[in-house]
Amino acid sequence: MKYFFLSLIALSILVVGVFGFRGDKFSQAPIQVFPDMDDQDKVKAQTADSFFADGMGSRKPVTGTIPRNAEVGVMPVEFGAGRAGYYFDGKKEATFGNGLPDDLGIESEADMVGLLGRGEDMFNVHCAICHGKSGNGKGVVSHHLGKVGVGVPSLHNYPQETSPDGYIYEVISNGKGLMGGYKHNLPVRDRWAIVSYLRALQASAK
Ligand code: HEC
């Protein structure tokens, strides 16, 4: 009999515990045994928030943000997809040409210094890992590629006479053999900046 009452009490507590207060509203916050991530610092959409000076919780897109379906021509940087002409494909009358494209707008020594500086930065970011900082083909990756028999060429072997500027631009854009292309990563201007910097590396290696 004693066990019967004990079980009845336990059962009542269980039933009331599980079903007793369903749907009731409480003024106090519930006791959280395992808080998980119930309480987070966050901004709900379309609400005010004092964190920002303008008091708005939702932020506007950063200035210069481009919508995915933007019209051609609104891009602040040009990747040159589907466009023709020396600046975009490195070709002068169907063959690869030499010289800086007019579109780069290089008019003074300062412009050229700016272009070379940009070229240096971009070369060190994108190319030096394989071709080496001086372009001698002895980058970190080439050291390891060498172990599996893949050679990375020294860029000093590609002079203007046999490898015109437009050709180097083409290799940077679309890659060659085991080297991938950079036309999706590097805007047209940066690719030309690298070509210029590469010529400077070649000159200094002589
Ligand atoms: C992942 C390593 C790697 C990176 C990064 C890389 N290259 Fe290469 N590059 C190679 C390899 C390997 C070859 C040889 C390709 C072949 O002939 O099959 C090559 C070849 C070349 C050539 C010679 C093409 C020819 O006619 O034989 C040029 C020029 C060149 N790379 C320039 C660059 C420039 C500029 C960059 C930076 C934008 C760059 N590479 C980034 C691995 C790389």
PDB file of C-alpha atoms and ligand atoms in Angstrom:
ATOM      1  CA  MET A   1       0.000   0.000   0.000  1.00  0.00           C
ATOM      2  CA  LYS A   2       2.832   2.336   0.943  1.00  0.00           C
ATOM      3  CA  TYR A   3       4.409   1.853  -2.490  1.00  0.00           C
ATOM      4  CA  PHE A   4       1.098   2.457  -4.182  1.00  0.00           C
ATOM      5  CA  PHE A   5       0.833   5.952  -2.603  1.00  0.00           C
ATOM      6  CA  LEU A   6       4.457   6.764  -3.322  1.00  0.00           C
ATOM      7  CA  SER A   7       4.039   5.767  -6.976  1.00  0.00           C
ATOM      8  CA  LEU A   8       0.792   7.755  -7.181  1.00  0.00           C
ATOM      9  CA  ILE A   9       2.525  10.888  -5.822  1.00  0.00           C
ATOM     10  CA  ALA A  10       5.466  10.419  -8.171  1.00  0.00           C
ATOM     11  CA  LEU A  11       3.130   9.885 -11.104  1.00  0.00           C
ATOM     12  CA  SER A  12       1.055  12.976 -10.208  1.00  0.00           C
ATOM     13  CA  ILE A  13       4.191  15.129 -10.045  1.00  0.00           C
ATOM     14  CA  LEU A  14       5.296  13.732 -13.386  1.00  0.00           C
ATOM     15  CA  VAL A  15       1.932  14.324 -15.079  1.00  0.00           C
ATOM     16  CA  VAL A  16       1.570  17.852 -13.665  1.00  0.00           C
ATOM     17  CA  GLY A  17       5.214  18.549 -14.449  1.00  0.00           C
ATOM     18  CA  VAL A  18       4.880  17.546 -18.059  1.00  0.00           C
ATOM     19  CA  PHE A  19       1.373  18.693 -18.903  1.00  0.00           C
ATOM     20  CA  GLY A  20       0.402  20.985 -16.024  1.00  0.00           C
ATOM     21  CA  PHE A  21       1.393  24.465 -17.184  1.00  0.00           C
ATOM     22  CA  ARG A  22       1.389  24.068 -20.931  1.00  0.00           C
ATOM     23  CA  GLY A  23       0.386  27.274 -22.652  1.00  0.00           C
ATOM     24  CA  ASP A  24       0.411  29.343 -19.442  1.00  0.00           C
ATOM     25  CA  LYS A  25       2.138  32.680 -19.482  1.00  0.00           C
ATOM     26  CA  PHE A  26       4.649  33.653 -16.800  1.00  0.00           C
ATOM     27  CA  SER A  27       6.031  37.054 -15.991  1.00  0.00           C
ATOM     28  CA  GLN A  28       9.373  35.665 -14.824  1.00  0.00           C
ATOM     29  CA  ALA A  29      11.938  34.170 -17.162  1.00  0.00           C
ATOM     30  CA  PRO A  30      11.889  30.359 -16.988  1.00  0.00           C
ATOM     31  CA  ILE A  31      14.578  28.538 -15.075  1.00  0.00           C
ATOM     32  CA  GLN A  32      17.133  27.406 -17.589  1.00  0.00           C
ATOM     33  CA  VAL A  33      18.932  24.268 -16.571  1.00  0.00           C
ATOM     34  CA  PHE A  34      20.822  24.136 -19.866  1.00  0.00           C
ATOM     35  CA  PRO A  35      20.776  27.651 -21.352  1.00  0.00           C
ATOM     36  CA  ASP A  36      22.256  26.485 -24.673  1.00  0.00           C
ATOM     37  CA  MET A  37      22.189  29.528 -26.948  1.00  0.00           C
ATOM     38  CA  ASP A  38      18.772  30.854 -25.899  1.00  0.00           C
ATOM     39  CA  ASP A  39      20.118  34.223 -24.838  1.00  0.00           C
ATOM     40  CA  GLN A  40      22.451  35.777 -27.363  1.00  0.00           C
ATOM     41  CA  ASP A  41      23.474  39.320 -28.069  1.00  0.00           C
ATOM     42  CA  LYS A  42      21.881  39.854 -31.424  1.00  0.00           C
ATOM     43  CA  VAL A  43      19.958  42.328 -33.481  1.00  0.00           C
ATOM     44  CA  LYS A  44      16.608  41.256 -34.814  1.00  0.00           C
ATOM     45  CA  ALA A  45      15.800  42.354 -38.359  1.00  0.00           C
ATOM     46  CA  GLN A  46      14.185  45.783 -38.716  1.00  0.00           C
ATOM     47  CA  THR A  47      14.596  46.746 -35.048  1.00  0.00           C
ATOM     48  CA  ALA A  48      16.200  49.787 -33.474  1.00  0.00           C
ATOM     49  CA  ASP A  49      19.606  49.379 -31.897  1.00  0.00           C
ATOM     50  CA  SER A  50      21.561  51.885 -29.879  1.00  0.00           C
ATOM     51  CA  PHE A  51      24.892  50.256 -30.785  1.00  0.00           C
ATOM     52  CA  PHE A  52      25.087  52.222 -34.023  1.00  0.00           C
ATOM     53  CA  ALA A  53      25.159  56.019 -34.125  1.00  0.00           C
ATOM     54  CA  ASP A  54      22.144  56.215 -36.419  1.00  0.00           C
ATOM     55  CA  GLY A  55      20.093  53.981 -34.086  1.00  0.00           C
ATOM     56  CA  MET A  56      19.190  51.466 -36.800  1.00  0.00           C
ATOM     57  CA  GLY A  57      19.729  47.768 -36.156  1.00  0.00           C
ATOM     58  CA  SER A  58      19.825  46.791 -39.833  1.00  0.00           C
ATOM     59  CA  ARG A  59      22.833  48.062 -41.733  1.00  0.00           C
ATOM     60  CA  LYS A  60      22.908  49.430 -45.248  1.00  0.00           C
ATOM     61  CA  PRO A  61      25.228  47.766 -47.807  1.00  0.00           C
ATOM     62  CA  VAL A  62      28.765  49.131 -47.731  1.00  0.00           C
ATOM     63  CA  THR A  63      29.322  51.978 -50.196  1.00  0.00           C
ATOM     64  CA  GLY A  64      30.345  50.547 -53.544  1.00  0.00           C
ATOM     65  CA  THR A  65      28.518  47.232 -53.021  1.00  0.00           C
ATOM     66  CA  ILE A  66      27.422  45.812 -56.353  1.00  0.00           C
ATOM     67  CA  PRO A  67      24.244  43.742 -56.703  1.00  0.00           C
ATOM     68  CA  ARG A  68      24.729  40.363 -58.353  1.00  0.00           C
ATOM     69  CA  ASN A  69      22.462  41.306 -61.258  1.00  0.00           C
ATOM     70  CA  ALA A  70      24.139  44.688 -61.816  1.00  0.00           C
ATOM     71  CA  GLU A  71      24.303  46.095 -65.334  1.00  0.00           C
ATOM     72  CA  VAL A  72      27.612  45.825 -67.198  1.00  0.00           C
ATOM     73  CA  GLY A  73      29.746  48.911 -66.676  1.00  0.00           C
ATOM     74  CA  VAL A  74      28.885  49.658 -63.051  1.00  0.00           C
ATOM     75  CA  MET A  75      31.754  47.559 -61.712  1.00  0.00           C
ATOM     76  CA  PRO A  76      34.356  49.738 -59.978  1.00  0.00           C
ATOM     77  CA  VAL A  77      36.964  47.211 -61.106  1.00  0.00           C
ATOM     78  CA  GLU A  78      37.121  45.632 -64.546  1.00  0.00           C
ATOM     79  CA  PHE A  79      37.636  41.891 -64.889  1.00  0.00           C
ATOM     80  CA  GLY A  80      37.275  42.098 -68.658  1.00  0.00           C
ATOM     81  CA  ALA A  81      34.974  39.098 -69.180  1.00  0.00           C
ATOM     82  CA  GLY A  82      33.954  38.878 -72.816  1.00  0.00           C
ATOM     83  CA  ARG A  83      35.656  42.122 -73.836  1.00  0.00           C
ATOM     84  CA  ALA A  84      38.085  42.513 -76.714  1.00  0.00           C
ATOM     85  CA  GLY A  85      41.011  44.843 -77.453  1.00  0.00           C
ATOM     86  CA  TYR A  86      44.672  44.953 -76.404  1.00  0.00           C
ATOM     87  CA  TYR A  87      43.836  46.017 -72.838  1.00  0.00           C
ATOM     88  CA  PHE A  88      41.476  43.067 -72.359  1.00  0.00           C
ATOM     89  CA  ASP A  89      43.071  40.218 -74.336  1.00  0.00           C
ATOM     90  CA  GLY A  90      46.678  41.341 -74.917  1.00  0.00           C
ATOM     91  CA  LYS A  91      46.287  41.165 -78.692  1.00  0.00           C
ATOM     92  CA  LYS A  92      47.194  43.781 -81.273  1.00  0.00           C
ATOM     93  CA  GLU A  93      45.859  42.760 -84.669  1.00  0.00           C
ATOM     94  CA  ALA A  94      45.458  39.093 -83.764  1.00  0.00           C
ATOM     95  CA  THR A  95      48.959  38.619 -82.313  1.00  0.00           C
ATOM     96  CA  PHE A  96      50.177  39.324 -78.802  1.00  0.00           C
ATOM     97  CA  GLY A  97      51.532  42.846 -78.573  1.00  0.00           C
ATOM     98  CA  ASN A  98      54.123  44.721 -76.546  1.00  0.00           C
ATOM     99  CA  GLY A  99      53.771  47.937 -74.576  1.00  0.00           C
ATOM    100  CA  LEU A 100      51.519  49.418 -71.919  1.00  0.00           C
ATOM    101  CA  PRO A 101      47.865  49.704 -73.011  1.00  0.00           C
ATOM    102  CA  ASP A 102      46.537  53.296 -73.161  1.00  0.00           C
ATOM    103  CA  ASP A 103      43.653  52.289 -70.897  1.00  0.00           C
ATOM    104  CA  LEU A 104      46.077  52.154 -67.971  1.00  0.00           C
ATOM    105  CA  GLY A 105      46.300  55.931 -68.242  1.00  0.00           C
ATOM    106  CA  ILE A 106      50.014  56.101 -67.465  1.00  0.00           C
ATOM    107  CA  GLU A 107      51.048  59.695 -68.135  1.00  0.00           C
ATOM    108  CA  SER A 108      53.726  60.517 -65.627  1.00  0.00           C
ATOM    109  CA  GLU A 109      56.568  58.905 -63.766  1.00  0.00           C
ATOM    110  CA  ALA A 110      54.421  58.935 -60.634  1.00  0.00           C
ATOM    111  CA  ASP A 111      51.727  56.938 -62.460  1.00  0.00           C
ATOM    112  CA  MET A 112      54.329  54.374 -63.476  1.00  0.00           C
ATOM    113  CA  VAL A 113      55.739  54.138 -59.961  1.00  0.00           C
ATOM    114  CA  GLY A 114      52.183  53.557 -58.728  1.00  0.00           C
ATOM    115  CA  LEU A 115      51.607  50.813 -61.301  1.00  0.00           C
ATOM    116  CA  LEU A 116      54.892  49.063 -60.489  1.00  0.00           C
ATOM    117  CA  GLY A 117      54.166  49.277 -56.766  1.00  0.00           C
ATOM    118  CA  ARG A 118      50.788  47.659 -57.318  1.00  0.00           C
ATOM    119  CA  GLY A 119      52.445  45.065 -59.548  1.00  0.00           C
ATOM    120  CA  GLU A 120      54.962  44.262 -56.845  1.00  0.00           C
ATOM    121  CA  ASP A 121      52.234  43.804 -54.234  1.00  0.00           C
ATOM    122  CA  MET A 122      50.126  41.600 -56.481  1.00  0.00           C
ATOM    123  CA  PHE A 123      53.099  39.588 -57.723  1.00  0.00           C
ATOM    124  CA  ASN A 124      54.166  38.865 -54.150  1.00  0.00           C
ATOM    125  CA  VAL A 125      50.623  37.848 -53.210  1.00  0.00           C
ATOM    126  CA  HIS A 126      49.779  35.692 -56.230  1.00  0.00           C
ATOM    127  CA  CYS A 127      52.912  34.597 -58.047  1.00  0.00           C
ATOM    128  CA  ALA A 128      55.881  34.578 -55.665  1.00  0.00           C
ATOM    129  CA  ILE A 129      54.649  31.457 -53.871  1.00  0.00           C
ATOM    130  CA  CYS A 130      55.560  29.439 -56.981  1.00  0.00           C
ATOM    131  CA  HIS A 131      57.839  31.604 -59.099  1.00  0.00           C
ATOM    132  CA  GLY A 132      59.797  33.100 -56.190  1.00  0.00           C
ATOM    133  CA  LYS A 133      59.963  36.721 -55.041  1.00  0.00           C
ATOM    134  CA  SER A 134      62.592  37.562 -57.627  1.00  0.00           C
ATOM    135  CA  GLY A 135      60.830  35.509 -60.309  1.00  0.00           C
ATOM    136  CA  ASN A 136      63.631  32.948 -60.457  1.00  0.00           C
ATOM    137  CA  GLY A 137      61.206  30.007 -60.247  1.00  0.00           C
ATOM    138  CA  LYS A 138      62.287  29.017 -56.739  1.00  0.00           C
ATOM    139  CA  GLY A 139      59.171  29.755 -54.681  1.00  0.00           C
ATOM    140  CA  VAL A 140      58.044  27.698 -51.684  1.00  0.00           C
ATOM    141  CA  VAL A 141      55.587  25.673 -53.732  1.00  0.00           C
ATOM    142  CA  SER A 142      58.067  25.016 -56.514  1.00  0.00           C
ATOM    143  CA  HIS A 143      60.406  23.480 -53.937  1.00  0.00           C
ATOM    144  CA  HIS A 144      57.711  20.910 -53.096  1.00  0.00           C
ATOM    145  CA  LEU A 145      56.501  20.499 -56.686  1.00  0.00           C
ATOM    146  CA  GLY A 146      60.094  19.642 -57.549  1.00  0.00           C
ATOM    147  CA  LYS A 147      59.845  16.553 -55.340  1.00  0.00           C
ATOM    148  CA  VAL A 148      57.108  15.177 -57.592  1.00  0.00           C
ATOM    149  CA  GLY A 149      58.941  16.165 -60.732  1.00  0.00           C
ATOM    150  CA  VAL A 150      56.989  19.301 -61.623  1.00  0.00           C
ATOM    151  CA  GLY A 151      59.142  22.277 -62.551  1.00  0.00           C
ATOM    152  CA  VAL A 152      58.154  25.932 -62.117  1.00  0.00           C
ATOM    153  CA  PRO A 153      59.950  28.036 -64.736  1.00  0.00           C
ATOM    154  CA  SER A 154      62.069  31.076 -63.940  1.00  0.00           C
ATOM    155  CA  LEU A 155      60.242  34.119 -65.262  1.00  0.00           C
ATOM    156  CA  HIS A 156      63.550  35.630 -66.319  1.00  0.00           C
ATOM    157  CA  ASN A 157      63.395  33.373 -69.390  1.00  0.00           C
ATOM    158  CA  TYR A 158      60.473  35.173 -70.983  1.00  0.00           C
ATOM    159  CA  PRO A 159      61.777  38.361 -72.611  1.00  0.00           C
ATOM    160  CA  GLN A 160      59.596  40.725 -74.637  1.00  0.00           C
ATOM    161  CA  GLU A 161      61.026  39.500 -77.950  1.00  0.00           C
ATOM    162  CA  THR A 162      59.852  35.913 -77.517  1.00  0.00           C
ATOM    163  CA  SER A 163      57.103  36.421 -74.921  1.00  0.00           C
ATOM    164  CA  PRO A 164      55.366  39.738 -75.591  1.00  0.00           C
ATOM    165  CA  ASP A 165      53.638  41.652 -72.783  1.00  0.00           C
ATOM    166  CA  GLY A 166      50.278  40.594 -74.183  1.00  0.00           C
ATOM    167  CA  TYR A 167      51.329  36.952 -73.950  1.00  0.00           C
ATOM    168  CA  ILE A 168      52.363  37.272 -70.301  1.00  0.00           C
ATOM    169  CA  TYR A 169      49.023  38.976 -69.691  1.00  0.00           C
ATOM    170  CA  GLU A 170      47.322  36.022 -71.392  1.00  0.00           C
ATOM    171  CA  VAL A 171      49.180  33.479 -69.209  1.00  0.00           C
ATOM    172  CA  ILE A 172      48.212  35.412 -66.067  1.00  0.00           C
ATOM    173  CA  SER A 173      44.583  35.541 -67.239  1.00  0.00           C
ATOM    174  CA  ASN A 174      44.072  31.977 -68.404  1.00  0.00           C
ATOM    175  CA  GLY A 175      47.036  30.068 -66.995  1.00  0.00           C
ATOM    176  CA  LYS A 176      49.134  27.555 -68.832  1.00  0.00           C
ATOM    177  CA  GLY A 177      49.645  23.830 -68.280  1.00  0.00           C
ATOM    178  CA  LEU A 178      49.666  23.237 -64.533  1.00  0.00           C
ATOM    179  CA  MET A 179      49.404  26.929 -63.726  1.00  0.00           C
ATOM    180  CA  GLY A 180      45.857  28.157 -63.130  1.00  0.00           C
ATOM    181  CA  GLY A 181      44.464  31.409 -64.540  1.00  0.00           C
ATOM    182  CA  TYR A 182      43.851  34.562 -62.517  1.00  0.00           C
ATOM    183  CA  LYS A 183      41.157  36.293 -64.531  1.00  0.00           C
ATOM    184  CA  HIS A 184      38.603  35.789 -61.775  1.00  0.00           C
ATOM    185  CA  ASN A 185      40.918  36.950 -58.986  1.00  0.00           C
ATOM    186  CA  LEU A 186      42.859  39.777 -60.554  1.00  0.00           C
ATOM    187  CA  PRO A 187      41.234  42.754 -62.280  1.00  0.00           C
ATOM    188  CA  VAL A 188      42.591  43.619 -65.732  1.00  0.00           C
ATOM    189  CA  ARG A 189      44.601  46.549 -64.356  1.00  0.00           C
ATOM    190  CA  ASP A 190      46.324  44.418 -61.725  1.00  0.00           C
ATOM    191  CA  ARG A 191      47.296  41.847 -64.357  1.00  0.00           C
ATOM    192  CA  TRP A 192      48.995  44.578 -66.414  1.00  0.00           C
ATOM    193  CA  ALA A 193      50.632  45.879 -63.244  1.00  0.00           C
ATOM    194  CA  ILE A 194      52.120  42.411 -62.736  1.00  0.00           C
ATOM    195  CA  VAL A 195      53.333  42.324 -66.349  1.00  0.00           C
ATOM    196  CA  SER A 196      55.145  45.645 -65.774  1.00  0.00           C
ATOM    197  CA  TYR A 197      56.637  44.468 -62.511  1.00  0.00           C
ATOM    198  CA  LEU A 198      57.756  41.240 -64.178  1.00  0.00           C
ATOM    199  CA  ARG A 199      59.681  43.275 -66.772  1.00  0.00           C
ATOM    200  CA  ALA A 200      61.323  45.181 -63.918  1.00  0.00           C
ATOM    201  CA  LEU A 201      62.320  41.883 -62.264  1.00  0.00           C
ATOM    202  CA  GLN A 202      63.787  40.655 -65.544  1.00  0.00           C
ATOM    203  CA  ALA A 203      65.767  43.871 -66.015  1.00  0.00           C
ATOM    204  CA  SER A 204      67.172  43.691 -62.499  1.00  0.00           C
ATOM    205  CA  ALA A 205      68.165  40.036 -62.989  1.00  0.00           C
ATOM    206  CA  LYS A 206      70.425  40.854 -65.928  1.00  0.00           C
TER     207      LYS A 206
HETATM  208  C1  HEC B   1      50.708  27.235 -58.263  1.00  0.00           C
HETATM  209  C2  HEC B   1      51.994  27.673 -58.743  1.00  0.00           C
HETATM  210  C3  HEC B   1      52.014  28.879 -59.686  1.00  0.00           C
HETATM  211  C4  HEC B   1      51.555  30.143 -59.438  1.00  0.00           C
HETATM  212  C5  HEC B   1      50.898  30.661 -58.179  1.00  0.00           C
HETATM  213  C6  HEC B   1      51.856  30.918 -60.614  1.00  0.00           C
HETATM  214  N1  HEC B   1      52.445  30.131 -61.547  1.00  0.00           N
HETATM  215 FE1  HEC B   1      53.138  30.729 -63.354  1.00  0.00          FE
HETATM  216  N2  HEC B   1      53.644  28.825 -63.794  1.00  0.00           N
HETATM  217  C7  HEC B   1      53.546  27.747 -62.956  1.00  0.00           C
HETATM  218  C8  HEC B   1      53.932  26.540 -63.663  1.00  0.00           C
HETATM  219  C9  HEC B   1      53.956  25.130 -63.078  1.00  0.00           C
HETATM  220  C10 HEC B   1      54.269  26.948 -64.964  1.00  0.00           C
HETATM  221  C11 HEC B   1      54.689  26.046 -66.124  1.00  0.00           C
HETATM  222  C12 HEC B   1      53.456  25.755 -66.924  1.00  0.00           C
HETATM  223  C13 HEC B   1      53.674  24.825 -68.083  1.00  0.00           C
HETATM  224  O1  HEC B   1      54.475  25.193 -68.975  1.00  0.00           O
HETATM  225  O2  HEC B   1      53.076  23.777 -68.087  1.00  0.00           O
HETATM  226  C14 HEC B   1      54.102  28.382 -65.006  1.00  0.00           C
HETATM  227  C15 HEC B   1      54.367  29.158 -66.113  1.00  0.00           C
HETATM  228  C16 HEC B   1      54.356  30.532 -66.126  1.00  0.00           C
HETATM  229  C17 HEC B   1      54.804  31.362 -67.243  1.00  0.00           C
HETATM  230  C18 HEC B   1      55.435  30.862 -68.526  1.00  0.00           C
HETATM  231  C19 HEC B   1      54.440  30.497 -69.543  1.00  0.00           C
HETATM  232  C20 HEC B   1      55.102  29.832 -70.744  1.00  0.00           C
HETATM  233  O3  HEC B   1      54.979  30.340 -71.836  1.00  0.00           O
HETATM  234  O4  HEC B   1      55.763  28.786 -70.552  1.00  0.00           O
HETATM  235  C21 HEC B   1      54.598  32.660 -66.878  1.00  0.00           C
HETATM  236  C22 HEC B   1      54.927  33.897 -67.700  1.00  0.00           C
HETATM  237  C23 HEC B   1      54.020  32.653 -65.550  1.00  0.00           C
HETATM  238  N3  HEC B   1      53.879  31.350 -65.128  1.00  0.00           N
HETATM  239  C24 HEC B   1      53.675  33.782 -64.848  1.00  0.00           C
HETATM  240  C25 HEC B   1      53.024  33.748 -63.633  1.00  0.00           C
HETATM  241  C26 HEC B   1      52.518  34.933 -62.964  1.00  0.00           C
HETATM  242  C27 HEC B   1      52.700  36.350 -63.452  1.00  0.00           C
HETATM  243  C28 HEC B   1      51.885  34.499 -61.833  1.00  0.00           C
HETATM  244  C29 HEC B   1      51.118  35.347 -60.817  1.00  0.00           C
HETATM  245  C30 HEC B   1      49.926  35.969 -61.332  1.00  0.00           C
HETATM  246  C31 HEC B   1      52.028  33.051 -61.767  1.00  0.00           C
HETATM  247  N4  HEC B   1      52.699  32.644 -62.885  1.00  0.00           N
HETATM  248  C32 HEC B   1      51.549  32.267 -60.755  1.00  0.00           C
HETATM  249  C33 HEC B   1      53.116  27.783 -61.648  1.00  0.00           C
HETATM  250  C34 HEC B   1      52.569  28.868 -61.024  1.00  0.00           C
END
